[in-house]
GROMACS .gro file of C-alpha atoms in nm:
model
  491
    1UNK     CA    1   0.000   0.000   0.000
    2UNK     CA    2   0.144   0.336  -0.104
    3UNK     CA    3   0.211   0.611   0.147
    4UNK     CA    4  -0.014   0.920   0.161
    5UNK     CA    5   0.106   1.193  -0.074
    6UNK     CA    6   0.142   1.555   0.039
    7UNK     CA    7   0.169   1.865  -0.180
    8UNK     CA    8   0.384   2.150  -0.043
    9UNK     CA    9   0.338   2.489  -0.213
   10UNK     CA   10   0.590   2.760  -0.118
   11UNK     CA   11   0.824   2.988  -0.309
   12UNK     CA   12   1.095   2.978  -0.039
   13UNK     CA   13   1.328   2.693  -0.134
   14UNK     CA   14   1.473   2.645   0.214
   15UNK     CA   15   1.128   2.619   0.376
   16UNK     CA   16   1.012   2.372   0.111
   17UNK     CA   17   1.319   2.161   0.180
   18UNK     CA   18   1.260   2.173   0.555
   19UNK     CA   19   0.898   2.067   0.516
   20UNK     CA   20   0.990   1.791   0.270
   21UNK     CA   21   1.247   1.645   0.509
   22UNK     CA   22   1.005   1.651   0.802
   23UNK     CA   23   0.723   1.491   0.602
   24UNK     CA   24   0.944   1.222   0.449
   25UNK     CA   25   1.062   1.130   0.799
   26UNK     CA   26   0.695   1.072   0.881
   27UNK     CA   27   0.681   0.813   0.602
   28UNK     CA   28   0.495   1.034   0.354
   29UNK     CA   29   0.548   1.098  -0.016
   30UNK     CA   30   0.597   1.466  -0.101
   31UNK     CA   31   0.555   1.678  -0.413
   32UNK     CA   32   0.666   2.043  -0.418
   33UNK     CA   33   0.551   2.349  -0.609
   34UNK     CA   34   0.681   2.706  -0.601
   35UNK     CA   35   0.376   2.880  -0.748
   36UNK     CA   36   0.000   2.856  -0.793
   37UNK     CA   37   0.032   2.742  -1.152
   38UNK     CA   38   0.271   2.461  -1.055
   39UNK     CA   39   0.038   2.355  -0.774
   40UNK     CA   40  -0.259   2.341  -1.013
   41UNK     CA   41  -0.056   2.126  -1.250
   42UNK     CA   42   0.024   1.878  -0.971
   43UNK     CA   43  -0.341   1.868  -0.863
   44UNK     CA   44  -0.452   1.786  -1.216
   45UNK     CA   45  -0.221   1.483  -1.225
   46UNK     CA   46  -0.223   1.343  -0.870
   47UNK     CA   47  -0.442   1.277  -0.568
   48UNK     CA   48  -0.326   1.419  -0.237
   49UNK     CA   49  -0.405   1.343   0.126
   50UNK     CA   50  -0.306   1.697   0.229
   51UNK     CA   51  -0.201   2.027   0.070
   52UNK     CA   52   0.020   2.270   0.257
   53UNK     CA   53   0.045   2.615   0.097
   54UNK     CA   54   0.203   2.949   0.176
   55UNK     CA   55  -0.028   3.251   0.171
   56UNK     CA   56   0.193   3.466  -0.054
   57UNK     CA   57   0.308   3.316  -0.384
   58UNK     CA   58   0.470   3.475  -0.693
   59UNK     CA   59   0.159   3.447  -0.909
   60UNK     CA   60  -0.115   3.493  -0.650
   61UNK     CA   61  -0.236   3.418  -0.300
   62UNK     CA   62  -0.267   3.082  -0.130
   63UNK     CA   63  -0.624   3.172  -0.040
   64UNK     CA   64  -0.711   3.125  -0.409
   65UNK     CA   65  -0.588   2.767  -0.392
   66UNK     CA   66  -0.787   2.713  -0.071
   67UNK     CA   67  -1.108   2.823  -0.242
   68UNK     CA   68  -1.042   2.611  -0.550
   69UNK     CA   69  -0.967   2.296  -0.349
   70UNK     CA   70  -1.261   2.332  -0.110
   71UNK     CA   71  -1.498   2.399  -0.401
   72UNK     CA   72  -1.387   2.084  -0.584
   73UNK     CA   73  -1.552   1.745  -0.573
   74UNK     CA   74  -1.257   1.578  -0.399
   75UNK     CA   75  -1.230   1.610  -0.022
   76UNK     CA   76  -0.870   1.725   0.032
   77UNK     CA   77  -0.765   1.895   0.357
   78UNK     CA   78  -0.565   2.209   0.280
   79UNK     CA   79  -0.364   2.401   0.539
   80UNK     CA   80  -0.197   2.740   0.503
   81UNK     CA   81   0.132   2.880   0.627
   82UNK     CA   82   0.102   3.238   0.752
   83UNK     CA   83   0.367   3.493   0.844
   84UNK     CA   84   0.435   3.543   1.214
   85UNK     CA   85   0.167   3.760   1.372
   86UNK     CA   86  -0.061   3.749   1.065
   87UNK     CA   87  -0.368   3.642   1.258
   88UNK     CA   88  -0.601   3.805   1.007
   89UNK     CA   89  -0.465   3.589   0.725
   90UNK     CA   90  -0.516   3.273   0.929
   91UNK     CA   91  -0.874   3.366   1.011
   92UNK     CA   92  -0.944   3.455   0.646
   93UNK     CA   93  -0.807   3.118   0.531
   94UNK     CA   94  -1.014   2.924   0.784
   95UNK     CA   95  -1.328   3.111   0.679
   96UNK     CA   96  -1.250   3.017   0.318
   97UNK     CA   97  -1.245   2.649   0.414
   98UNK     CA   98  -0.884   2.576   0.511
   99UNK     CA   99  -0.845   2.275   0.736
  100UNK     CA  100  -0.586   2.439   0.960
  101UNK     CA  101  -0.291   2.681   0.958
  102UNK     CA  102   0.074   2.701   1.068
  103UNK     CA  103   0.262   3.018   1.161
  104UNK     CA  104   0.618   3.100   1.053
  105UNK     CA  105   0.866   2.996   1.172
  106UNK     CA  106   0.707   2.652   1.139
  107UNK     CA  107   0.739   2.444   1.454
  108UNK     CA  108   0.797   2.082   1.353
  109UNK     CA  109   0.601   1.941   1.648
  110UNK     CA  110   0.296   2.143   1.542
  111UNK     CA  111   0.348   2.035   1.181
  112UNK     CA  112   0.344   1.667   1.283
  113UNK     CA  113   0.029   1.712   1.491
  114UNK     CA  114  -0.149   1.895   1.211
  115UNK     CA  115  -0.052   1.635   0.949
  116UNK     CA  116  -0.163   1.347   1.171
  117UNK     CA  117  -0.498   1.517   1.228
  118UNK     CA  118  -0.543   1.584   0.854
  119UNK     CA  119  -0.467   1.226   0.761
  120UNK     CA  120  -0.742   1.108   0.995
  121UNK     CA  121  -1.002   1.297   0.795
  122UNK     CA  122  -1.046   0.996   0.566
  123UNK     CA  123  -1.354   0.952   0.354
  124UNK     CA  124  -1.637   1.206   0.340
  125UNK     CA  125  -1.897   1.174   0.615
  126UNK     CA  126  -2.244   1.064   0.509
  127UNK     CA  127  -2.494   1.351   0.486
  128UNK     CA  128  -2.737   1.331   0.778
  129UNK     CA  129  -3.079   1.187   0.722
  130UNK     CA  130  -3.380   1.281   0.936
  131UNK     CA  131  -3.330   1.187   1.300
  132UNK     CA  132  -3.601   0.922   1.301
  133UNK     CA  133  -3.381   0.704   1.083
  134UNK     CA  134  -3.046   0.872   1.131
  135UNK     CA  135  -2.763   0.636   1.203
  136UNK     CA  136  -2.470   0.866   1.140
  137UNK     CA  137  -2.166   0.714   1.300
  138UNK     CA  138  -1.830   0.847   1.399
  139UNK     CA  139  -1.554   0.645   1.555
  140UNK     CA  140  -1.715   0.367   1.754
  141UNK     CA  141  -2.054   0.484   1.630
  142UNK     CA  142  -2.302   0.722   1.793
  143UNK     CA  143  -2.615   0.888   1.658
  144UNK     CA  144  -2.635   1.265   1.639
  145UNK     CA  145  -2.760   1.410   1.966
  146UNK     CA  146  -2.963   1.699   1.824
  147UNK     CA  147  -3.317   1.578   1.758
  148UNK     CA  148  -3.558   1.719   1.502
  149UNK     CA  149  -3.691   1.678   1.150
  150UNK     CA  150  -3.774   2.043   1.081
  151UNK     CA  151  -3.603   2.221   0.794
  152UNK     CA  152  -3.400   2.429   1.041
  153UNK     CA  153  -3.262   2.120   1.217
  154UNK     CA  154  -3.180   1.937   0.897
  155UNK     CA  155  -2.986   2.241   0.775
  156UNK     CA  156  -2.813   2.263   1.114
  157UNK     CA  157  -2.700   1.900   1.097
  158UNK     CA  158  -2.569   1.952   0.744
  159UNK     CA  159  -2.359   2.244   0.873
  160UNK     CA  160  -2.230   2.030   1.160
  161UNK     CA  161  -2.109   1.762   0.919
  162UNK     CA  162  -1.915   2.025   0.721
  163UNK     CA  163  -1.768   2.185   1.031
  164UNK     CA  164  -1.656   1.850   1.166
  165UNK     CA  165  -1.406   1.815   0.882
  166UNK     CA  166  -1.222   2.136   0.966
  167UNK     CA  167  -0.997   2.251   1.247
  168UNK     CA  168  -1.138   2.605   1.236
  169UNK     CA  169  -1.266   2.742   1.569
  170UNK     CA  170  -1.645   2.740   1.587
  171UNK     CA  171  -1.860   2.983   1.787
  172UNK     CA  172  -2.198   2.832   1.871
  173UNK     CA  173  -2.466   3.086   1.953
  174UNK     CA  174  -2.820   3.036   2.070
  175UNK     CA  175  -3.054   3.094   2.359
  176UNK     CA  176  -3.011   2.912   2.689
  177UNK     CA  177  -3.139   2.556   2.668
  178UNK     CA  178  -3.125   2.535   2.288
  179UNK     CA  179  -2.861   2.258   2.283
  180UNK     CA  180  -2.528   2.434   2.228
  181UNK     CA  181  -2.324   2.169   2.410
  182UNK     CA  182  -2.501   1.892   2.218
  183UNK     CA  183  -2.405   2.064   1.892
  184UNK     CA  184  -2.044   2.085   2.009
  185UNK     CA  185  -2.044   1.715   2.097
  186UNK     CA  186  -2.186   1.630   1.755
  187UNK     CA  187  -1.910   1.829   1.584
  188UNK     CA  188  -1.652   1.638   1.788
  189UNK     CA  189  -1.818   1.299   1.732
  190UNK     CA  190  -1.814   1.343   1.353
  191UNK     CA  191  -1.460   1.481   1.339
  192UNK     CA  192  -1.127   1.299   1.297
  193UNK     CA  193  -1.082   1.366   1.671
  194UNK     CA  194  -1.379   1.152   1.775
  195UNK     CA  195  -1.153   0.901   1.954
  196UNK     CA  196  -0.981   1.178   2.152
  197UNK     CA  197  -1.109   1.366   2.460
  198UNK     CA  198  -1.397   1.610   2.456
  199UNK     CA  199  -1.366   1.853   2.747
  200UNK     CA  200  -1.648   2.097   2.828
  201UNK     CA  201  -1.569   2.396   3.051
  202UNK     CA  202  -1.825   2.637   3.196
  203UNK     CA  203  -1.628   2.960   3.195
  204UNK     CA  204  -1.876   3.131   3.425
  205UNK     CA  205  -1.842   2.872   3.700
  206UNK     CA  206  -1.467   2.905   3.770
  207UNK     CA  207  -1.344   3.157   4.029
  208UNK     CA  208  -1.126   3.420   3.862
  209UNK     CA  209  -0.833   3.351   4.097
  210UNK     CA  210  -0.824   2.985   3.985
  211UNK     CA  211  -0.878   3.031   3.612
  212UNK     CA  212  -0.517   3.021   3.494
  213UNK     CA  213  -0.442   2.709   3.699
  214UNK     CA  214  -0.762   2.538   3.579
  215UNK     CA  215  -0.703   2.615   3.211
  216UNK     CA  216  -0.326   2.563   3.189
  217UNK     CA  217  -0.242   2.345   3.492
  218UNK     CA  218   0.024   2.405   3.755
  219UNK     CA  219   0.352   2.269   3.888
  220UNK     CA  220   0.403   2.128   4.234
  221UNK     CA  221   0.472   2.407   4.484
  222UNK     CA  222   0.348   2.683   4.250
  223UNK     CA  223   0.116   2.809   4.524
  224UNK     CA  224  -0.017   2.703   4.861
  225UNK     CA  225  -0.201   2.375   4.822
  226UNK     CA  226  -0.027   2.271   4.498
  227UNK     CA  227   0.096   1.939   4.634
  228UNK     CA  228   0.146   1.775   4.293
  229UNK     CA  229   0.177   1.862   3.925
  230UNK     CA  230  -0.162   1.891   3.760
  231UNK     CA  231  -0.274   1.925   3.399
  232UNK     CA  232  -0.526   2.191   3.297
  233UNK     CA  233  -0.817   2.181   3.056
  234UNK     CA  234  -0.591   2.234   2.753
  235UNK     CA  235  -0.372   1.935   2.841
  236UNK     CA  236  -0.678   1.722   2.923
  237UNK     CA  237  -0.825   1.797   2.579
  238UNK     CA  238  -0.495   1.750   2.392
  239UNK     CA  239  -0.564   1.586   2.056
  240UNK     CA  240  -0.937   1.643   2.099
  241UNK     CA  241  -1.188   1.923   2.141
  242UNK     CA  242  -1.218   2.190   2.411
  243UNK     CA  243  -1.560   2.352   2.456
  244UNK     CA  244  -1.554   2.695   2.619
  245UNK     CA  245  -1.914   2.724   2.733
  246UNK     CA  246  -2.042   3.071   2.826
  247UNK     CA  247  -1.716   3.216   2.696
  248UNK     CA  248  -1.851   3.572   2.731
  249UNK     CA  249  -1.816   3.534   3.108
  250UNK     CA  250  -1.435   3.517   3.092
  251UNK     CA  251  -1.267   3.810   3.270
  252UNK     CA  252  -1.050   4.035   3.053
  253UNK     CA  253  -0.725   3.924   3.220
  254UNK     CA  254  -0.797   3.561   3.131
  255UNK     CA  255  -0.898   3.658   2.777
  256UNK     CA  256  -0.545   3.789   2.717
  257UNK     CA  257  -0.389   3.461   2.832
  258UNK     CA  258  -0.636   3.254   2.634
  259UNK     CA  259  -0.562   3.454   2.319
  260UNK     CA  260  -0.190   3.378   2.349
  261UNK     CA  261  -0.259   3.007   2.401
  262UNK     CA  262  -0.476   3.000   2.089
  263UNK     CA  263  -0.226   3.187   1.873
  264UNK     CA  264   0.087   3.004   1.988
  265UNK     CA  265  -0.081   2.666   2.048
  266UNK     CA  266   0.134   2.642   2.357
  267UNK     CA  267   0.052   2.679   2.725
  268UNK     CA  268   0.266   2.738   3.031
  269UNK     CA  269   0.163   2.581   3.360
  270UNK     CA  270   0.152   2.805   3.663
  271UNK     CA  271   0.496   2.784   3.822
  272UNK     CA  272   0.663   2.645   3.506
  273UNK     CA  273   0.939   2.817   3.306
  274UNK     CA  274   0.874   2.652   2.967
  275UNK     CA  275   0.572   2.622   2.744
  276UNK     CA  276   0.437   2.294   2.611
  277UNK     CA  277   0.264   2.237   2.277
  278UNK     CA  278  -0.106   2.146   2.277
  279UNK     CA  279  -0.322   2.029   1.989
  280UNK     CA  280  -0.678   2.135   2.066
  281UNK     CA  281  -0.978   2.212   1.846
  282UNK     CA  282  -1.160   2.505   2.011
  283UNK     CA  283  -1.537   2.538   2.016
  284UNK     CA  284  -1.697   2.824   2.210
  285UNK     CA  285  -2.058   2.874   2.307
  286UNK     CA  286  -2.260   3.158   2.454
  287UNK     CA  287  -2.618   3.282   2.478
  288UNK     CA  288  -2.492   3.641   2.478
  289UNK     CA  289  -2.424   3.855   2.172
  290UNK     CA  290  -2.043   3.857   2.154
  291UNK     CA  291  -2.036   4.145   1.906
  292UNK     CA  292  -2.225   4.360   2.158
  293UNK     CA  293  -1.988   4.244   2.432
  294UNK     CA  294  -1.697   4.365   2.217
  295UNK     CA  295  -1.863   4.703   2.161
  296UNK     CA  296  -1.922   4.747   2.534
  297UNK     CA  297  -1.559   4.658   2.613
  298UNK     CA  298  -1.642   4.337   2.802
  299UNK     CA  299  -1.481   4.109   2.542
  300UNK     CA  300  -1.157   4.156   2.351
  301UNK     CA  301  -1.201   4.214   1.979
  302UNK     CA  302  -0.891   4.013   1.884
  303UNK     CA  303  -1.012   3.712   2.084
  304UNK     CA  304  -1.358   3.749   1.930
  305UNK     CA  305  -1.212   3.719   1.579
  306UNK     CA  306  -1.005   3.416   1.678
  307UNK     CA  307  -1.301   3.228   1.828
  308UNK     CA  308  -1.571   3.341   1.586
  309UNK     CA  309  -1.408   3.210   1.268
  310UNK     CA  310  -1.723   3.013   1.185
  311UNK     CA  311  -2.054   3.083   1.358
  312UNK     CA  312  -2.313   2.811   1.414
  313UNK     CA  313  -2.649   2.952   1.523
  314UNK     CA  314  -2.898   2.722   1.694
  315UNK     CA  315  -3.267   2.800   1.640
  316UNK     CA  316  -3.487   2.844   1.950
  317UNK     CA  317  -3.754   2.580   2.005
  318UNK     CA  318  -4.036   2.824   1.925
  319UNK     CA  319  -3.899   2.845   1.568
  320UNK     CA  320  -3.913   2.469   1.517
  321UNK     CA  321  -4.240   2.366   1.681
  322UNK     CA  322  -4.270   2.087   1.422
  323UNK     CA  323  -4.012   1.901   1.632
  324UNK     CA  324  -4.216   1.906   1.955
  325UNK     CA  325  -4.367   1.561   1.899
  326UNK     CA  326  -4.032   1.396   1.831
  327UNK     CA  327  -3.869   1.573   2.126
  328UNK     CA  328  -4.148   1.472   2.365
  329UNK     CA  329  -4.116   1.109   2.258
  330UNK     CA  330  -3.738   1.110   2.303
  331UNK     CA  331  -3.748   1.288   2.640
  332UNK     CA  332  -4.016   1.060   2.785
  333UNK     CA  333  -3.823   0.763   2.651
  334UNK     CA  334  -3.508   0.881   2.827
  335UNK     CA  335  -3.694   0.958   3.150
  336UNK     CA  336  -3.836   0.605   3.152
  337UNK     CA  337  -3.484   0.475   3.219
  338UNK     CA  338  -3.488   0.658   3.555
  339UNK     CA  339  -3.862   0.673   3.631
  340UNK     CA  340  -4.026   0.330   3.586
  341UNK     CA  341  -4.381   0.474   3.574
  342UNK     CA  342  -4.284   0.677   3.265
  343UNK     CA  343  -4.310   0.359   3.058
  344UNK     CA  344  -4.689   0.358   3.104
  345UNK     CA  345  -4.751   0.733   3.077
  346UNK     CA  346  -4.925   0.881   2.773
  347UNK     CA  347  -4.972   1.243   2.673
  348UNK     CA  348  -5.329   1.370   2.631
  349UNK     CA  349  -5.396   1.530   2.291
  350UNK     CA  350  -5.488   1.859   2.459
  351UNK     CA  351  -5.158   1.856   2.649
  352UNK     CA  352  -4.960   1.814   2.329
  353UNK     CA  353  -5.161   2.093   2.168
  354UNK     CA  354  -5.075   2.317   2.462
  355UNK     CA  355  -4.706   2.238   2.424
  356UNK     CA  356  -4.721   2.323   2.053
  357UNK     CA  357  -4.876   2.662   2.136
  358UNK     CA  358  -4.623   2.750   2.407
  359UNK     CA  359  -4.332   2.993   2.346
  360UNK     CA  360  -4.067   2.796   2.544
  361UNK     CA  361  -3.844   3.079   2.668
  362UNK     CA  362  -3.620   2.809   2.817
  363UNK     CA  363  -3.616   2.602   2.494
  364UNK     CA  364  -3.554   2.226   2.500
  365UNK     CA  365  -3.420   2.236   2.856
  366UNK     CA  366  -3.751   2.386   2.968
  367UNK     CA  367  -3.942   2.117   2.778
  368UNK     CA  368  -3.744   1.851   2.964
  369UNK     CA  369  -3.822   2.014   3.298
  370UNK     CA  370  -4.192   2.047   3.211
  371UNK     CA  371  -4.221   1.680   3.120
  372UNK     CA  372  -4.026   1.564   3.426
  373UNK     CA  373  -4.260   1.767   3.647
  374UNK     CA  374  -4.566   1.641   3.459
  375UNK     CA  375  -4.465   1.280   3.524
  376UNK     CA  376  -4.481   1.346   3.896
  377UNK     CA  377  -4.832   1.496   3.873
  378UNK     CA  378  -4.986   1.266   3.612
  379UNK     CA  379  -5.285   1.057   3.724
  380UNK     CA  380  -5.395   0.726   3.573
  381UNK     CA  381  -5.095   0.724   3.338
  382UNK     CA  382  -5.208   1.032   3.139
  383UNK     CA  383  -5.040   1.374   3.132
  384UNK     CA  384  -5.308   1.643   3.110
  385UNK     CA  385  -5.273   2.016   3.038
  386UNK     CA  386  -5.287   2.102   3.408
  387UNK     CA  387  -4.996   1.865   3.480
  388UNK     CA  388  -4.769   2.064   3.248
  389UNK     CA  389  -4.792   2.378   3.459
  390UNK     CA  390  -4.785   2.609   3.156
  391UNK     CA  391  -4.886   2.968   3.228
  392UNK     CA  392  -5.195   3.048   3.022
  393UNK     CA  393  -5.231   2.691   2.888
  394UNK     CA  394  -5.569   2.614   2.744
  395UNK     CA  395  -5.677   2.981   2.708
  396UNK     CA  396  -5.619   3.012   2.335
  397UNK     CA  397  -5.765   2.829   2.040
  398UNK     CA  398  -5.670   2.461   2.002
  399UNK     CA  399  -5.360   2.395   1.795
  400UNK     CA  400  -5.326   2.079   1.590
  401UNK     CA  401  -5.085   1.848   1.770
  402UNK     CA  402  -4.840   1.634   1.571
  403UNK     CA  403  -4.881   1.260   1.578
  404UNK     CA  404  -4.615   1.103   1.798
  405UNK     CA  405  -4.698   0.744   1.714
  406UNK     CA  406  -4.505   0.749   1.385
  407UNK     CA  407  -4.188   0.881   1.550
  408UNK     CA  408  -4.191   0.734   1.897
  409UNK     CA  409  -4.032   0.396   1.843
  410UNK     CA  410  -3.703   0.507   1.684
  411UNK     CA  411  -3.682   0.832   1.881
  412UNK     CA  412  -3.725   0.648   2.209
  413UNK     CA  413  -3.471   0.382   2.114
  414UNK     CA  414  -3.222   0.654   2.013
  415UNK     CA  415  -3.272   0.810   2.356
  416UNK     CA  416  -3.199   0.479   2.528
  417UNK     CA  417  -3.553   0.371   2.613
  418UNK     CA  418  -3.661   0.003   2.623
  419UNK     CA  419  -3.798  -0.137   2.300
  420UNK     CA  420  -4.124  -0.237   2.473
  421UNK     CA  421  -4.245   0.120   2.536
  422UNK     CA  422  -4.600   0.201   2.418
  423UNK     CA  423  -4.663   0.506   2.201
  424UNK     CA  424  -4.697   0.827   2.399
  425UNK     CA  425  -5.017   0.934   2.223
  426UNK     CA  426  -5.269   0.703   2.060
  427UNK     CA  427  -5.568   0.790   1.846
  428UNK     CA  428  -5.484   1.157   1.795
  429UNK     CA  429  -5.805   1.328   1.672
  430UNK     CA  430  -5.804   1.526   1.350
  431UNK     CA  431  -5.858   1.898   1.408
  432UNK     CA  432  -5.990   1.991   1.066
  433UNK     CA  433  -6.264   1.724   1.033
  434UNK     CA  434  -6.216   1.676   0.662
  435UNK     CA  435  -6.168   2.045   0.578
  436UNK     CA  436  -5.880   2.151   0.357
  437UNK     CA  437  -5.551   2.155   0.548
  438UNK     CA  438  -5.346   2.477   0.555
  439UNK     CA  439  -5.060   2.491   0.304
  440UNK     CA  440  -4.828   2.619   0.579
  441UNK     CA  441  -4.894   2.523   0.941
  442UNK     CA  442  -4.654   2.788   1.088
  443UNK     CA  443  -4.822   3.066   0.886
  444UNK     CA  444  -5.166   2.937   0.983
  445UNK     CA  445  -5.074   2.936   1.354
  446UNK     CA  446  -4.916   3.281   1.326
  447UNK     CA  447  -5.240   3.420   1.177
  448UNK     CA  448  -5.441   3.273   1.465
  449UNK     CA  449  -5.201   3.411   1.725
  450UNK     CA  450  -5.194   3.753   1.554
  451UNK     CA  451  -5.576   3.775   1.556
  452UNK     CA  452  -5.603   3.677   1.924
  453UNK     CA  453  -5.337   3.929   2.032
  454UNK     CA  454  -5.500   4.208   1.832
  455UNK     CA  455  -5.838   4.130   1.992
  456UNK     CA  456  -5.682   4.145   2.339
  457UNK     CA  457  -5.506   4.472   2.260
  458UNK     CA  458  -5.825   4.626   2.119
  459UNK     CA  459  -6.026   4.515   2.425
  460UNK     CA  460  -5.770   4.675   2.659
  461UNK     CA  461  -5.726   4.989   2.444
  462UNK     CA  462  -5.369   4.880   2.368
  463UNK     CA  463  -5.267   4.854   2.732
  464UNK     CA  464  -5.009   4.580   2.683
  465UNK     CA  465  -4.984   4.497   3.053
  466UNK     CA  466  -5.360   4.432   3.076
  467UNK     CA  467  -5.356   4.249   2.742
  468UNK     CA  468  -5.082   4.016   2.870
  469UNK     CA  469  -5.288   3.943   3.184
  470UNK     CA  470  -5.595   3.880   2.971
  471UNK     CA  471  -5.402   3.629   2.759
  472UNK     CA  472  -5.239   3.464   3.060
  473UNK     CA  473  -4.882   3.540   2.951
  474UNK     CA  474  -4.613   3.771   3.083
  475UNK     CA  475  -4.560   4.124   2.952
  476UNK     CA  476  -4.221   4.015   2.815
  477UNK     CA  477  -4.376   3.723   2.626
  478UNK     CA  478  -4.640   3.954   2.478
  479UNK     CA  479  -4.378   4.205   2.368
  480UNK     CA  480  -4.173   3.929   2.203
  481UNK     CA  481  -4.477   3.791   2.020
  482UNK     CA  482  -4.580   4.138   1.900
  483UNK     CA  483  -4.230   4.194   1.760
  484UNK     CA  484  -4.221   3.852   1.594
  485UNK     CA  485  -4.566   3.894   1.438
  486UNK     CA  486  -4.510   4.263   1.343
  487UNK     CA  487  -4.801   4.392   1.551
  488UNK     CA  488  -4.790   4.768   1.611
  489UNK     CA  489  -5.016   5.004   1.802
  490UNK     CA  490  -5.120   5.180   1.483
  491UNK     CA  491  -5.247   4.854   1.330
   0.00000   0.00000   0.00000
């Protein structure tokens, strides 16, 4: 079996020679090119496991080659070599689809780590199918954790598959409870690093005085209580993925140290005199608007650009209500593993309708809490509207509830529930009684909600506080719904 072939593109002869020697020592075959045109000629004649290109070439920029390679049909990881301190070039290359980057002068240990990671990319990952029959596997094999068949979720999973093939830092944004950590775990599980550690860190839960020691580790005797050497989060995640959850909560002093660690890919333990190389794929997550944090001076702009190379935005649950049925089935299936009575519990049609009409300010996490509470209050094995504890439930018009029976079996099994579970809802009544179904359920529901809110506002002479009380929702929920539905006082 032939060795993987690498293409090195650089107009500096001594650097090409250095890279060739290092790669040959790794048992790889190497071709060299000193210009874009020469690189294109090699690509037309050979297949490569990795391309390594300088950013500045005699007849153009390496970013052009990055765009050409990533736009092609073949899946070839391409990494760029940037001048020392040229962070903007590195970020630009990663946004264009580069697998990774190296800074001059090239450190051979970082080169080896990057090449090993690129060679693990392997064959293209299968495009995700809907969750009900999704069996995407990575490494030992695990289904995607994000559940949903809506268009928004299918697009999200497609983005995750693409992001998994890159080393570019990813910033995951979304409201609290929308599944940001699950998205990060899916990116890791589908990446070449799936067999390496995934370390999740809540940046807002670490005391500021301990942050440096927690992130970078410490040497024995570095401070009172340091009885032994200890690795930090970066060392624990070496070779894998480090999730910086709630990254906006990092104090400015720690942001400076984190920026250096990201740029140099080296960390120094507290009390140590030398730095050590780390190979970590960074994923950050926050429910805050980082751009606004930068404007207000609470977050460094240079760190923002390093972390926010690619943004992955998670939709709130209220924007994918089509997934409620599947989520309910999966959550009840998972709860049955810890609550034996959950195996016999069903959801009343009116209860599911109420869930589909609810705004879910806490997103999927709130749905989980609602169902866990409802299990404790359910009588005779049926969860009713009152058991859900939804504010204002049952006060609006009925909303057609999705049929869970079609989805329950596979969704419950994916969540770890026993195969013998009964469907959550049986015999769901039709709401239209033979009438023509709406062409767009979301638009139909929006029209109903818009009419009800306008009636409440008219009845209260546009006193929004009284209108919110009349509708059984909070003032904040009413304001959000008016903004979403474009309802104004002059209407």
